[in-house]
Coordinates of C-alpha atoms and ligand atoms in Angstrom, one line a residue:
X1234 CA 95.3 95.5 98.3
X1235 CA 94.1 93.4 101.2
X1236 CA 95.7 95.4 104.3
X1237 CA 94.8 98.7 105.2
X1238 CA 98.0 100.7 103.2
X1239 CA 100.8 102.0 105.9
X1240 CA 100.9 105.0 104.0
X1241 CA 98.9 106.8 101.7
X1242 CA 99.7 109.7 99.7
X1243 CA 96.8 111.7 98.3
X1244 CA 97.1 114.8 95.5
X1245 CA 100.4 115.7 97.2
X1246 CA 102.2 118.8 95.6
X1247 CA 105.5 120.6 96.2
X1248 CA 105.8 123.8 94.2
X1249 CA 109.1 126.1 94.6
X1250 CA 108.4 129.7 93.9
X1251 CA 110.6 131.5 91.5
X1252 CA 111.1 134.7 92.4
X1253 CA 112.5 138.3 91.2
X1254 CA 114.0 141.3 92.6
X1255 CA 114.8 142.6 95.9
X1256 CA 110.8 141.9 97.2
X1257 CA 110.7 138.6 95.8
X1258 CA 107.8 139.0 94.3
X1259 CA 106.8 135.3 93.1
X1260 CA 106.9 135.6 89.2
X1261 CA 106.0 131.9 88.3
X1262 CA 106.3 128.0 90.1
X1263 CA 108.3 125.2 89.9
X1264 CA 105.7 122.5 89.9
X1265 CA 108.1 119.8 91.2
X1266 CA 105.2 117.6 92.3
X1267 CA 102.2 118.1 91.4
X1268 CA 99.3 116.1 92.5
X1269 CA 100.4 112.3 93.1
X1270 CA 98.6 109.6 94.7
X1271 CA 99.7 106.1 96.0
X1272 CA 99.4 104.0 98.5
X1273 CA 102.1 101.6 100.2
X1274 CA 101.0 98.3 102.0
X1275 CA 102.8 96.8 105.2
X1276 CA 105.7 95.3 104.0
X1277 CA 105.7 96.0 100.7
X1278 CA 108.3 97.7 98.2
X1279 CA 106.4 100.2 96.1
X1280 CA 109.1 101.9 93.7
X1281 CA 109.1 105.6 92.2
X1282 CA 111.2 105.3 88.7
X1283 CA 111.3 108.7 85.8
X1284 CA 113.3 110.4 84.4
X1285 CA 116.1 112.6 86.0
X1286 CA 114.0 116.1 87.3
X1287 CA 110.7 114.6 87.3
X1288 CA 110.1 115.3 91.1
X1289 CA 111.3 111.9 93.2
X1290 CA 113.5 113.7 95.2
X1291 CA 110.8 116.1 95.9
X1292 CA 108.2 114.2 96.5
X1293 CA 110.6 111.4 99.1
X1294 CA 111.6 114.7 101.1
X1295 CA 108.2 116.2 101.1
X1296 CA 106.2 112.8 102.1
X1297 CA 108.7 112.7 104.7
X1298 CA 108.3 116.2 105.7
X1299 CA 111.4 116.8 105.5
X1300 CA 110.2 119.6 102.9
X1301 CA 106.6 121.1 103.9
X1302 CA 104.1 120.1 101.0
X1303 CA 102.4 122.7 98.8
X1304 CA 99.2 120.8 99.1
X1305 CA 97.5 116.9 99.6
X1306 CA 97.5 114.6 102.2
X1307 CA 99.9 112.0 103.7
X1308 CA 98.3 109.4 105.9
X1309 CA 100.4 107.9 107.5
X1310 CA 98.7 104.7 109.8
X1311 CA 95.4 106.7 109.3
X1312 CA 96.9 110.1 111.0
X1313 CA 97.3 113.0 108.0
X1314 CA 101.1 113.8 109.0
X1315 CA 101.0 117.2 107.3
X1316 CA 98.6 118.1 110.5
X1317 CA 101.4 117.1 113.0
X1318 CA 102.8 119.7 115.5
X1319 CA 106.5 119.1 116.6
X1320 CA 106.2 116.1 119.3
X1321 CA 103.9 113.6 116.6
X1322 CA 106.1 115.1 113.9
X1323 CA 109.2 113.7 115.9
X1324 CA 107.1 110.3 116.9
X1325 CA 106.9 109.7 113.1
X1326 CA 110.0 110.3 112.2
X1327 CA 111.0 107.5 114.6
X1328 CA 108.8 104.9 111.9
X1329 CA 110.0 107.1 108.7
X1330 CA 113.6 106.8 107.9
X1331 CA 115.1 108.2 104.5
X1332 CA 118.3 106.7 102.6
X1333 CA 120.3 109.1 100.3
X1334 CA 122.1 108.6 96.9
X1335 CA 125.6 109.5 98.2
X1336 CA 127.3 107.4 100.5
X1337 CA 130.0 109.6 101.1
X1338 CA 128.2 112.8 102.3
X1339 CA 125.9 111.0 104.0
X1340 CA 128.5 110.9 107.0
X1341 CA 129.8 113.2 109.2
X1342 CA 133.8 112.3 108.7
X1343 CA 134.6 113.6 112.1
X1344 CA 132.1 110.6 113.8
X1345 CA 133.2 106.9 113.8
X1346 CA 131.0 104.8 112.1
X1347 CA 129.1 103.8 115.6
X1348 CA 128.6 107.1 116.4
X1349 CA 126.8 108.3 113.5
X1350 CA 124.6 105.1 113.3
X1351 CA 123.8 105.6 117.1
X1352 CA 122.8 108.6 116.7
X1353 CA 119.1 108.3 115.8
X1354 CA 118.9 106.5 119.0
X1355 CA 120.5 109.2 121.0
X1356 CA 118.0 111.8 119.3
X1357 CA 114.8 109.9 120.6
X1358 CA 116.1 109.3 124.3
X1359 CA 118.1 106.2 124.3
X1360 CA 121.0 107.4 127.1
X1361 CA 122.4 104.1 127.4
X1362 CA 125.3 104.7 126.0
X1363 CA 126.3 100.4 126.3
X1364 CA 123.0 100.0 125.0
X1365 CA 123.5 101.6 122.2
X1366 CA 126.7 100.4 121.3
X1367 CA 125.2 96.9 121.7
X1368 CA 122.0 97.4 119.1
X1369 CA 124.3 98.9 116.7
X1370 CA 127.3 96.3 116.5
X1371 CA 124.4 93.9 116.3
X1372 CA 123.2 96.0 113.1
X1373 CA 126.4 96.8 111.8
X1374 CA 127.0 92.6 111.9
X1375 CA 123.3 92.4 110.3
X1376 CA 124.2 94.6 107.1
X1377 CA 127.0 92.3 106.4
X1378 CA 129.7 94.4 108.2
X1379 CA 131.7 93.5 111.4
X1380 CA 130.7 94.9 114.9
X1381 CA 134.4 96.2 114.6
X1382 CA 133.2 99.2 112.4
X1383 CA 131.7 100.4 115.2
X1384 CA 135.2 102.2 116.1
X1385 CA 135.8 103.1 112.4
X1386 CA 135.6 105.9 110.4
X1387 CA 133.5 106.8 107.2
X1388 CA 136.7 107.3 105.1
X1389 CA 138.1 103.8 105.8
X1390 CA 135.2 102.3 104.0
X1391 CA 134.1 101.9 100.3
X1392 CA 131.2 103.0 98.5
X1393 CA 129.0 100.0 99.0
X1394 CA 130.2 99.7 102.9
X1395 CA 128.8 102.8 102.9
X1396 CA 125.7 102.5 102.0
X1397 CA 125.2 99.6 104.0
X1398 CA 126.3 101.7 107.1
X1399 CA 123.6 103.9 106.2
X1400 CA 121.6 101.0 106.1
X1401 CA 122.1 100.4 109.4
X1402 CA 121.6 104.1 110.7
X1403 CA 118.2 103.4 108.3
X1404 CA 116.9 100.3 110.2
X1405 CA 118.6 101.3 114.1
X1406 CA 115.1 102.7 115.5
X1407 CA 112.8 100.2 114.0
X1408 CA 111.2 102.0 111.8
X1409 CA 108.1 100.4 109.8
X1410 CA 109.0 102.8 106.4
X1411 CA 112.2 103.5 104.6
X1412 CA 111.9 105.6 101.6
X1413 CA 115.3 105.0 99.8
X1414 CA 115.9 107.8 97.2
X1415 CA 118.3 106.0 94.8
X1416 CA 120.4 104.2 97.2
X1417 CA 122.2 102.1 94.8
X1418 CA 122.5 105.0 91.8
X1419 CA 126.3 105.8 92.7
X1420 CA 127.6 102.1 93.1
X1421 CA 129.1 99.8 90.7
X1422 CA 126.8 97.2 89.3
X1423 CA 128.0 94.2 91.2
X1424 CA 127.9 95.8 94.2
X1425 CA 124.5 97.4 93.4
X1426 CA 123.1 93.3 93.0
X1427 CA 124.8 93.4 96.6
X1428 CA 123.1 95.8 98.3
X1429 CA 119.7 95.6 97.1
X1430 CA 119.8 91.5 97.8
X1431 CA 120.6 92.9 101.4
X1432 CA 117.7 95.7 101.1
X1433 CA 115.6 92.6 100.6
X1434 CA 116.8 90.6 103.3
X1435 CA 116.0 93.1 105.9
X1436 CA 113.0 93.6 104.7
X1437 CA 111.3 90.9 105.0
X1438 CA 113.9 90.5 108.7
X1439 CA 111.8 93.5 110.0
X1440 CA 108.6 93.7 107.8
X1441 CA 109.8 97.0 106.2
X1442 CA 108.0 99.0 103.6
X1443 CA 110.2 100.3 101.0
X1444 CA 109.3 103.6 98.9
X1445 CA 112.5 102.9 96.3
X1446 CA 113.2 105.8 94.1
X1447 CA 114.8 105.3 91.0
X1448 CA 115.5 106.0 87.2
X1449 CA 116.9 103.0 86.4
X1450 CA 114.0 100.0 85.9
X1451 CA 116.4 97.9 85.5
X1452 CA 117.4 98.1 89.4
X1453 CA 113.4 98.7 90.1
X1454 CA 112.4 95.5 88.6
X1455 CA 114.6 93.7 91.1
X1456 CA 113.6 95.1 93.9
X1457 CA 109.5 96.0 93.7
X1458 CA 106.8 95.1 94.0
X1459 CA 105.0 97.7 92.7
X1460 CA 106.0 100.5 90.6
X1461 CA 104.4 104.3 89.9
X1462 CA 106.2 106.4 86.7
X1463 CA 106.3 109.4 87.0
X1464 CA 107.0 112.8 84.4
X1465 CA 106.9 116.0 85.0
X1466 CA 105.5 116.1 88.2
X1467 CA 102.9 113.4 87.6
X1468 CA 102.2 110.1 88.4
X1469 CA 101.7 107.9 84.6
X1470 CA 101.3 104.6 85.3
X1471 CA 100.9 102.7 88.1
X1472 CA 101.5 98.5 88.3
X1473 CA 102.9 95.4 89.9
X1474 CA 106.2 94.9 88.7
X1475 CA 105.7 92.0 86.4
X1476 CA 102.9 93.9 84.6
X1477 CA 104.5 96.9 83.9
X1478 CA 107.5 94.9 82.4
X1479 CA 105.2 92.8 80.5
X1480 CA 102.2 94.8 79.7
X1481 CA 102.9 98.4 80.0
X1482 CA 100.3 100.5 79.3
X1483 CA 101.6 104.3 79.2
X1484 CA 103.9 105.2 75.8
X1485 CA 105.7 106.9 78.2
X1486 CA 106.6 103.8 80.4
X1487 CA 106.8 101.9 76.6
X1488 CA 110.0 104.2 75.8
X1489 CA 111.5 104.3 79.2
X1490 CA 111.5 99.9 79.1
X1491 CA 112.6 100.4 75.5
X1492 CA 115.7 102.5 76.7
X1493 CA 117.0 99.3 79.0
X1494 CA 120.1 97.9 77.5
X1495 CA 119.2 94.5 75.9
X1496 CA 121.8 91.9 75.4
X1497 CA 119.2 90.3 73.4
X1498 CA 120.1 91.6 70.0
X1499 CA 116.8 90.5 68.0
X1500 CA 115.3 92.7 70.7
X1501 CA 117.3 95.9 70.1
X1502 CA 115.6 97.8 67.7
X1503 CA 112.1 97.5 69.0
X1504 CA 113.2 100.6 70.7
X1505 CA 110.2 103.5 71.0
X1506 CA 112.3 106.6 70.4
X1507 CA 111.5 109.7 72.4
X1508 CA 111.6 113.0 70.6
X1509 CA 112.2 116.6 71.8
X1510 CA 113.5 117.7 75.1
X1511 CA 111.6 117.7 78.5
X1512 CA 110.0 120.6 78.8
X1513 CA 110.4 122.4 82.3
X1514 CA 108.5 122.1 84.9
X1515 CA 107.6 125.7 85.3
X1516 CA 105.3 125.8 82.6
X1517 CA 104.2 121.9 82.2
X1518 CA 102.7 121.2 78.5
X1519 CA 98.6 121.7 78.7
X1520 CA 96.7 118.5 78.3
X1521 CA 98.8 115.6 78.9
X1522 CA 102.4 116.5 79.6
X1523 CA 103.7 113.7 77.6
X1524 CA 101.9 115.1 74.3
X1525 CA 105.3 116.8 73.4
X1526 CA 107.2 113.8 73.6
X1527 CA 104.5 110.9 72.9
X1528 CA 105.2 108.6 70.2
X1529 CA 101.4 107.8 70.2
X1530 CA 100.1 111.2 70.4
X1531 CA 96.3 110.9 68.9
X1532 CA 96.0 112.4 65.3
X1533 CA 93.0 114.6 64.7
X1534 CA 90.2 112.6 63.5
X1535 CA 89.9 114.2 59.9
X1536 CA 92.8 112.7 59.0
X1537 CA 94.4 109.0 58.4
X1538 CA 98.4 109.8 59.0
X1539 CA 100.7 107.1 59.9
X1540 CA 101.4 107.4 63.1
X1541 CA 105.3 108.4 63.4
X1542 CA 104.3 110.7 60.1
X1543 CA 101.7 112.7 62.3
X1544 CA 104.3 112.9 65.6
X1545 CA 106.9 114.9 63.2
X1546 CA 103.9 117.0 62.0
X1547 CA 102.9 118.1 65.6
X1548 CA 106.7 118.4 66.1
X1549 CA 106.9 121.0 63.2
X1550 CA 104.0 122.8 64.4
X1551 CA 105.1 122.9 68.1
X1552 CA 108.4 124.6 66.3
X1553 CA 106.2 126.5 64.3
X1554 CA 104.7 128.4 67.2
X1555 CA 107.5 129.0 69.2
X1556 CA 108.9 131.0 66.0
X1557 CA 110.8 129.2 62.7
X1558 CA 112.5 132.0 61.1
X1559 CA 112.6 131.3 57.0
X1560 CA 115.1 133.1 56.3
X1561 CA 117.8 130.9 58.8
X1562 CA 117.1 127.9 56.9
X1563 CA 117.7 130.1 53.5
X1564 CA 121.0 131.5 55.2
X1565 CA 122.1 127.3 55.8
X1566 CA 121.2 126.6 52.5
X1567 CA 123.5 129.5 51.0
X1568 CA 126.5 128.1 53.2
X1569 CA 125.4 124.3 51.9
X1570 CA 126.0 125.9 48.1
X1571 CA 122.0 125.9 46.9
X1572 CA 122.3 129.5 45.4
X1573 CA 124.8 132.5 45.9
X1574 CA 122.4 135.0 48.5
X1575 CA 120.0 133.9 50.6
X1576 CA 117.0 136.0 47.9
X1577 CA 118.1 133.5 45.0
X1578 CA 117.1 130.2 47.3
X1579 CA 113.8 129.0 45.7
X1580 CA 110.9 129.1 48.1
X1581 CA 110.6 125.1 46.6
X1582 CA 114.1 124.4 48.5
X1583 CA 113.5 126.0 51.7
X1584 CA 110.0 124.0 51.7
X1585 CA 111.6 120.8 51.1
X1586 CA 114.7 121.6 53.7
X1587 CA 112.1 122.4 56.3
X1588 CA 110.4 118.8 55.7
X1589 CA 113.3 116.8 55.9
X1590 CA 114.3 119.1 59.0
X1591 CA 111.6 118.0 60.8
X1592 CA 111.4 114.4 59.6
X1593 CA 107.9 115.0 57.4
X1594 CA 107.8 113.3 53.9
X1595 CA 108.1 115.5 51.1
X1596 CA 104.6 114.5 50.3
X1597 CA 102.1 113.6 53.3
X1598 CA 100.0 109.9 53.2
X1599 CA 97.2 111.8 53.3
X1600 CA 96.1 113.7 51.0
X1601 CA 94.2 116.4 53.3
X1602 CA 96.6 116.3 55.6
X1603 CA 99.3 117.2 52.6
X1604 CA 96.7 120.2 51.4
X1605 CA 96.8 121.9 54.6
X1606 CA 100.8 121.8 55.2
X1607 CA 101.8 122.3 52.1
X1608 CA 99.7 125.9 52.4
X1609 CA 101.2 126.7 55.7
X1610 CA 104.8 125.7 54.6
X1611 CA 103.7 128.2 51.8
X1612 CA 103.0 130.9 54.2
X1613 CA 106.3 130.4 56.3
X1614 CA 108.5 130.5 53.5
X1615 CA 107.0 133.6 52.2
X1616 CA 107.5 135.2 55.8
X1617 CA 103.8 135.2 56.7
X1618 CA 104.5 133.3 59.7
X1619 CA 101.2 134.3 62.0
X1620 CA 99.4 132.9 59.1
X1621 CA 101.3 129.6 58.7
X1622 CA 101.0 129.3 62.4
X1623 CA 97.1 129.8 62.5
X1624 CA 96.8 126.8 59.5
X1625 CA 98.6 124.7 61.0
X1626 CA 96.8 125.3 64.5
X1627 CA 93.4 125.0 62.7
X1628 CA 94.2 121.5 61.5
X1629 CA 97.2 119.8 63.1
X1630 CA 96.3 120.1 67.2
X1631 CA 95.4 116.6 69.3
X1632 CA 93.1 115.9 71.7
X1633 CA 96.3 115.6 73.9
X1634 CA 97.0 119.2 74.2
X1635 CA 93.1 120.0 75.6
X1636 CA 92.4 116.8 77.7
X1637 CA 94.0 116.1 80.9
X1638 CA 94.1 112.5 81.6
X1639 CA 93.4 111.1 85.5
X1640 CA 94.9 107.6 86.1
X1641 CA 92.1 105.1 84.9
X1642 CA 92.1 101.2 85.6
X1643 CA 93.5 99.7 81.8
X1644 CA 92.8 95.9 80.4
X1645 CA 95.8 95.1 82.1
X1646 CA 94.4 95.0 86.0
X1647 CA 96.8 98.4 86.3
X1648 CA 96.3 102.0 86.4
X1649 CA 97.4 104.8 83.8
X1650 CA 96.9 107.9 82.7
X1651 CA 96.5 108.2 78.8
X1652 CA 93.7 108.9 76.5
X1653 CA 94.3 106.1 74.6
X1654 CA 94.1 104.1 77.5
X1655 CA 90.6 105.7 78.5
X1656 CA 89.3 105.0 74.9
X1657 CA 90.7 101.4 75.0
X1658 CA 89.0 101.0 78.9
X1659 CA 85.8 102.1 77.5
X1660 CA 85.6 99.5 74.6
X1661 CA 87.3 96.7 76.7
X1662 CA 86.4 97.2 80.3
X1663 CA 89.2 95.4 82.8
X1664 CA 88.2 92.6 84.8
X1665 CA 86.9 93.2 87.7
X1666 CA 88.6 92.1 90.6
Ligands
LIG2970 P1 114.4 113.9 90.4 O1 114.7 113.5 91.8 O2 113.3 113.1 89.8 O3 115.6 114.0 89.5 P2 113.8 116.5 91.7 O4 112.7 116.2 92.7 O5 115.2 116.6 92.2 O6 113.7 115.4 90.5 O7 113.4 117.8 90.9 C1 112.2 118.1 90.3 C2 112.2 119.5 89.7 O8 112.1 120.4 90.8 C3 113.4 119.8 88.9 O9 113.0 120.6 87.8 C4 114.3 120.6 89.9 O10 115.1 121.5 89.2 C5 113.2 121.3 90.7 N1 113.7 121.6 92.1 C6 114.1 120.7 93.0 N2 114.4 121.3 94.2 C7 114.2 122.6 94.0 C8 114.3 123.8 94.8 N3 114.7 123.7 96.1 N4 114.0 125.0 94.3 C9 113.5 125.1 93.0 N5 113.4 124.0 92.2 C10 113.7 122.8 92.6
LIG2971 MG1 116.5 112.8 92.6

């Protein structure tokens, strides 16, 4: 990046507490946001895209200060804005607007549309009141609406008016940074393309940056320049827009692009299917955070598994430690009419049914690899569970779970945060710029 950024975020973190009884004693932490980075350059769009509960909201309201961080810095023009008292607090909140997903409780209904777009204005010491009224029927003309709004109220408008109001109420002091947390997420699609060809407009009108929050990349790839993926509190992957759409880098930002609806049918089942559920921010997975999830989780070395083969093994061993109970799967196979009681199953069906639960062959590629499941799968049927869990512990664990990757320049020019990108860096440095 040529230009000094306009803002620069630096190891921010936003934690809630969660707390219990009357005292509130703090009994654990939601990390929200927990340790991102990024910079934004003078008029550029940089755009924040995860899954739903992987902290944009949280980090939007907390860069703003409109939530006090946990921890990190936020430079904003050079000053750290988590230092500010009151009055620089208020001067950069002139240059720091926010935009919200709801268009309709964005508004107060009992203020006509001037009002409430005035209003910023008002609150930093504008008194003219014909002033006012002048700047905002210019801006309400600007968004694409007439300066006859001004007199209007919220409720007459639709959806997408709405959001252009706020728009307007966005852009009335001038300010050199929006951050837009899904603005277009509640619209219908042709009135999404609407609003974010305005965003664009405007932008480059009064040399805006953009911080545009999203988890859909379909709308992100129209409208950034940039983009950083988050999960779980973390920032993934970090590239310009046509490089993470072309040559993304993180599984994770592999399965989201594979989730976009394709009309392109020869297309559709190149799809990179996520397994398991997102595990909860209150107790992030050690390692990498993704390991639960990763379709390219890293087998141990000892053994030569395909990969999706070795993903459904970690998924049965992930199980396995947070407690399989044998005799369930012996009660589903009574009911599915394998023997009369639950004692008359043979330990060979449960085996097998616990396999093809879990998506694992009934006989593993490799032959180590089979040695040591077959034993625990042993154990577990036979009820010695702390055993089967310790077996499969010994063999089955990834370098995933221990290392922690940092976001490391890839091959691609771009930045991510994978052990396999870290190995594949190391053999085939990036060029250097
Ligand atoms: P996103 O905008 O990506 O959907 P959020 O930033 O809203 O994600 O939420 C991130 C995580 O923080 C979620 O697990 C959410 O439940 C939690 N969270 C958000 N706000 C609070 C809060 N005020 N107190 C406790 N947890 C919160
Ligand atoms: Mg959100």
């Amino acid at each position: 990046m040529s230009a000094d950024p306009l803002l620069s975020v630096r190891n921010l973190k936003k934690h809630y507490p969660i707390t219990k009884g009357i005292l509130k004693k703090e009994v654990g932490r939601v990390k929200a946001v927990d340790g991102i980075s990024f910079d934004v350059a003078p008029g550029e769009t940089l755009g924040l895209v995860g899954e739903s509960g992987c902290g944009k909201s949280t980090a939007a309201t907390s860069l703003l200060r409109l939530e006090e961080p946990t921890d990190g810095q936020i430079l904003f023009d050079g000053d750290d804005i988590v230092e500010h008292g009151d009055a620089d607090l208020k001067a950069f909140r002139r240059r720091a607007q926010m935009m919200f997903q709801d268009p309709s409780s964005s508004f107060d209904p009992r203020m006509s549309v001037g009002e409430s777009v005035a209003e910023p204005l008002a609150i930093h010491g504008m008194r003219d009141r014909a002033r006012r009224r002048r700047i905002v029927e210019d801006l309400l003309e600007r968004v694409g609406l007439s300066a006859a709004a001004y007199d209007r109220y919220p409720h007459e408008f639709s959806g997408g008016q709405k959001q252009r109001i706020a728009l307007a109420r966005a852009l009335v002091l001038n300010p050199d940074l929006v951050v837009a947390d899904e603005p277009v997420s509640a619209l219908d699609v042709s009135i999404q393309a609407e609003i974010i060809s305005l965003m664009r407009d405007l932008q480059t009108e009064f040399g805006l940056s953009i911080v545009f929050i999203s988890h859909d990349l379909g709308v992100v790839r129209e409208v950034c320049d940039r983009v950083a993926v988050m999960y779980l509190g973390e920032i993934v992957e970090v590239a310009d827009t046509e490089t993470l759409f072309s040559d993304p880098k993180h599984p994770y930002t592999k399965a989201l692009l594979s989730s976009i609806p394709t009309p392109d049918p020869s297309r559709r089942n190149e799809g990179v299917e996520l397994s398991g559920d997102v595990p909860s921010p209150s107790n992030p997975p050690s390692g990498c955070r993704f390991h639960t999830r990763c379709p390219a989780v890293i087998q141990p070395e000892a053994f030569d598994l395909e990969q999706a083969e070795w993903r459904h093994v970690l998924d049965l061993r992930l199980r396995v430690e947070r407690g399989v109970d044998a005799s369930d799967i012996r009660e589903f196979l009574v009911a599915e009419g394998e023997a009369p009681t639950p004692e008359e199953v043979p330990d060979a069906a449960v085996a097998r049914e616990l396999r093809r639960e879990f998506d694992v062959p009934q006989t593993l590629s490799d032959p180590n690899a089979e040695t040591v499941l077959s034993d625990a799968i042993s154990a577990l049927v036979e009820g010695e569970h702390d055993e089967a869990r310790r077996t499969l512990n010994d063999s089955f664990s990834s370098v995933c779970e221990r290392d922690h990757p940092e976001l490391e320049s890839t091959s691609a020019g771009t930045s991510a945060a994978c052990l396999r990108v870290d190995t594949e860096r190391r053999i085939d440095p990036p060029p250097t710029s």
